Every structure is written in structure tokens, then in C-alpha cells.
Amino acid sequence: MNDVPRSPKCHHCGTPWPGDKPRPAYRDTCSSCGAYWHCCLNCRFHDPAAHNQCRIPTTEWVGDRRKFNYCDDFAFRTDETRDPGHMEENRRRAYELLGEPEPKRPTLDDLFKGGDS
């Protein structure tokens, strides 16, 4: 595994963080898509399986994880697994690792076939 730290990227579009500060201001937005930088989805502590969806146990509930928040514990997530461009590649690698064929994904026509009514 590569231990080189990755630069933070926008949770929505994958644009690299343009700032030289370790964290964004509360209302800073991505110049490419307008998503907030200081939000749960960009934070290394965000964990959908944890209490309040955060690994910091004292964190207050945040209703919309995409919106900016005033959390003092915010730290950029830098792992590649959250990069939207790598999702398909990670899925392929998982099936390859398990030695299973990747299931055929249904097409829109398959999903919306008319019934025999």
C-alpha cells in the first residue's frame, strides 16, 4: 500500500483542494461544483456506521452531511476510497480478490420492463 499522503479532494466531484491551509473555512466551496469543503463527507472522521455517523464520540448530530458545519474536529479525508472516480475500480478489485465473477449490472431497460398486465 502506498503511504504517501494524498491531497484532499472534493467529496462530490474529486477536484483537489486548492488551498494551502490544513482545513477550509466553514463556508468555502469547491470552485468546480459548489460543494462545501468543510462538511462531514470531506472529513476523515465521518463514518456512516458510527454513532452520529462520526468517529468522534462527542460530536453533535449534523442533519445534512453535505452542508457546511462548525465542527472543530474537522480534518480532511485523504483516502482514495472516497474518490468518486475510483468506485468502479474498487468494486472490480473486490470481486477479483474474492475470486467471484462480477454480476452483470441491469440496464435501464431491464429495470423498467413493462409487466404482463
mmCIF file of C-alpha atoms in Angstrom:
data_model
loop_
_atom_site.group_PDB
_atom_site.id
_atom_site.type_symbol
_atom_site.label_atom_id
_atom_site.label_comp_id
_atom_site.label_asym_id
_atom_site.label_seq_id
_atom_site.Cartn_x
_atom_site.Cartn_y
_atom_site.Cartn_z
ATOM 1 C CA MET A 1 0.000 0.000 0.000
ATOM 2 C CA ASN A 2 1.270 3.478 -0.809
ATOM 3 C CA ASP A 3 1.828 5.526 2.380
ATOM 4 C CA VAL A 4 2.258 8.842 0.574
ATOM 5 C CA PRO A 5 -0.402 11.264 1.863
ATOM 6 C CA ARG A 6 -2.919 12.201 -0.774
ATOM 7 C CA SER A 7 -4.136 15.731 -1.227
ATOM 8 C CA PRO A 8 -7.724 16.284 -0.121
ATOM 9 C CA LYS A 9 -10.355 16.110 -2.831
ATOM 10 C CA CYS A 10 -13.935 17.332 -3.088
ATOM 11 C CA HIS A 11 -16.351 14.640 -1.940
ATOM 12 C CA HIS A 12 -18.681 15.472 -4.816
ATOM 13 C CA CYS A 13 -16.524 15.905 -7.923
ATOM 14 C CA GLY A 14 -13.000 14.883 -6.894
ATOM 15 C CA THR A 15 -11.396 18.285 -7.519
ATOM 16 C CA PRO A 16 -8.189 18.664 -5.455
ATOM 17 C CA TRP A 17 -8.222 21.114 -2.527
ATOM 18 C CA PRO A 18 -6.690 24.345 -3.884
ATOM 19 C CA GLY A 19 -5.824 25.841 -0.504
ATOM 20 C CA ASP A 20 -2.551 25.771 1.336
ATOM 21 C CA LYS A 21 -4.241 25.696 4.759
ATOM 22 C CA PRO A 22 -4.737 22.340 6.523
ATOM 23 C CA ARG A 23 -8.501 22.932 6.651
ATOM 24 C CA PRO A 24 -11.020 25.126 4.841
ATOM 25 C CA ALA A 25 -13.051 27.986 6.242
ATOM 26 C CA TYR A 26 -16.576 26.963 7.210
ATOM 27 C CA ARG A 27 -18.251 28.256 4.051
ATOM 28 C CA ASP A 28 -15.520 27.581 1.467
ATOM 29 C CA THR A 29 -16.897 25.856 -1.623
ATOM 30 C CA CYS A 30 -15.395 23.859 -4.458
ATOM 31 C CA SER A 31 -14.793 26.055 -7.498
ATOM 32 C CA SER A 32 -15.788 23.196 -9.818
ATOM 33 C CA CYS A 33 -19.104 22.038 -8.365
ATOM 34 C CA GLY A 34 -20.003 24.389 -5.495
ATOM 35 C CA ALA A 35 -19.967 21.684 -2.792
ATOM 36 C CA TYR A 36 -18.859 22.746 0.675
ATOM 37 C CA TRP A 37 -15.331 21.788 1.670
ATOM 38 C CA HIS A 38 -15.931 21.918 5.455
ATOM 39 C CA CYS A 39 -18.560 19.179 5.619
ATOM 40 C CA CYS A 40 -18.872 15.691 7.062
ATOM 41 C CA LEU A 41 -18.417 13.973 3.701
ATOM 42 C CA ASN A 42 -14.949 15.538 3.379
ATOM 43 C CA CYS A 43 -13.949 14.721 6.966
ATOM 44 C CA ARG A 44 -11.698 11.830 7.953
ATOM 45 C CA PHE A 45 -13.892 11.120 10.997
ATOM 46 C CA HIS A 46 -17.122 10.631 9.023
ATOM 47 C CA ASP A 47 -18.288 7.039 9.389
ATOM 48 C CA PRO A 48 -21.882 6.075 8.490
ATOM 49 C CA ALA A 49 -21.673 3.098 10.880
ATOM 50 C CA ALA A 50 -20.612 5.154 13.928
ATOM 51 C CA HIS A 51 -22.814 6.955 16.469
ATOM 52 C CA ASN A 52 -23.945 10.236 14.875
ATOM 53 C CA GLN A 53 -22.044 8.999 11.788
ATOM 54 C CA CYS A 54 -18.778 10.252 13.296
ATOM 55 C CA ARG A 55 -15.811 8.527 14.937
ATOM 56 C CA ILE A 56 -15.511 11.396 17.445
ATOM 57 C CA PRO A 57 -17.899 10.208 20.201
ATOM 58 C CA THR A 58 -18.803 13.696 21.460
ATOM 59 C CA THR A 59 -19.821 15.041 18.058
ATOM 60 C CA GLU A 60 -23.280 16.543 17.783
ATOM 61 C CA TRP A 61 -25.722 15.327 15.148
ATOM 62 C CA VAL A 62 -25.404 17.013 11.750
ATOM 63 C CA GLY A 63 -28.588 16.745 9.701
ATOM 64 C CA ASP A 64 -27.145 17.196 6.219
ATOM 65 C CA ARG A 65 -23.658 15.743 5.801
ATOM 66 C CA ARG A 66 -23.121 17.673 2.539
ATOM 67 C CA LYS A 67 -23.661 21.125 4.082
ATOM 68 C CA PHE A 68 -21.014 23.148 5.904
ATOM 69 C CA ASN A 69 -20.803 22.763 9.660
ATOM 70 C CA TYR A 70 -18.940 24.305 12.572
ATOM 71 C CA CYS A 71 -17.237 21.146 13.824
ATOM 72 C CA ASP A 72 -13.888 21.927 15.457
ATOM 73 C CA ASP A 73 -12.706 18.341 14.934
ATOM 74 C CA PHE A 74 -12.868 18.561 11.122
ATOM 75 C CA ALA A 75 -9.846 17.114 9.355
ATOM 76 C CA PHE A 76 -9.672 16.411 5.628
ATOM 77 C CA ARG A 77 -10.257 12.879 4.441
ATOM 78 C CA THR A 78 -7.434 11.957 2.114
ATOM 79 C CA ASP A 79 -8.068 8.287 1.416
ATOM 80 C CA GLU A 80 -8.552 7.285 -2.175
ATOM 81 C CA THR A 81 -11.545 5.061 -1.425
ATOM 82 C CA ARG A 82 -13.753 8.143 -1.170
ATOM 83 C CA ASP A 83 -12.669 9.456 -4.560
ATOM 84 C CA PRO A 84 -15.748 9.147 -6.813
ATOM 85 C CA GLY A 85 -13.587 8.237 -9.797
ATOM 86 C CA HIS A 86 -12.290 5.084 -8.084
ATOM 87 C CA MET A 87 -15.591 3.481 -7.061
ATOM 88 C CA GLU A 88 -15.915 1.205 -10.092
ATOM 89 C CA GLU A 89 -12.260 0.205 -9.932
ATOM 90 C CA ASN A 90 -12.593 -0.659 -6.224
ATOM 91 C CA ARG A 91 -15.698 -2.762 -6.960
ATOM 92 C CA ARG A 92 -13.862 -4.660 -9.708
ATOM 93 C CA ARG A 93 -10.873 -5.299 -7.440
ATOM 94 C CA ALA A 94 -13.110 -6.585 -4.635
ATOM 95 C CA TYR A 95 -14.724 -9.199 -6.886
ATOM 96 C CA GLU A 96 -11.309 -10.134 -8.252
ATOM 97 C CA LEU A 97 -9.937 -10.556 -4.716
ATOM 98 C CA LEU A 98 -12.884 -12.748 -3.721
ATOM 99 C CA GLY A 99 -12.464 -14.834 -6.867
ATOM 100 C CA GLU A 100 -16.061 -14.249 -7.882
ATOM 101 C CA PRO A 101 -17.340 -13.012 -11.216
ATOM 102 C CA GLU A 102 -18.731 -9.504 -11.082
ATOM 103 C CA PRO A 103 -22.506 -9.712 -11.525
ATOM 104 C CA LYS A 104 -23.969 -8.160 -14.640
ATOM 105 C CA ARG A 105 -25.473 -4.826 -13.737
ATOM 106 C CA PRO A 106 -29.035 -4.392 -15.011
ATOM 107 C CA THR A 107 -29.679 -1.856 -17.736
ATOM 108 C CA LEU A 108 -32.433 0.728 -17.522
ATOM 109 C CA ASP A 109 -34.488 -1.385 -19.907
ATOM 110 C CA ASP A 110 -34.123 -4.352 -17.537
ATOM 111 C CA LEU A 111 -35.193 -2.245 -14.575
ATOM 112 C CA PHE A 112 -38.224 -0.701 -16.234
ATOM 113 C CA LYS A 113 -39.650 -3.556 -18.282
ATOM 114 C CA GLY A 114 -43.379 -3.430 -18.534
ATOM 115 C CA GLY A 115 -45.294 -6.121 -16.704
ATOM 116 C CA ASP A 116 -47.631 -8.614 -18.378
ATOM 117 C CA SER A 117 -50.731 -6.902 -17.044
#
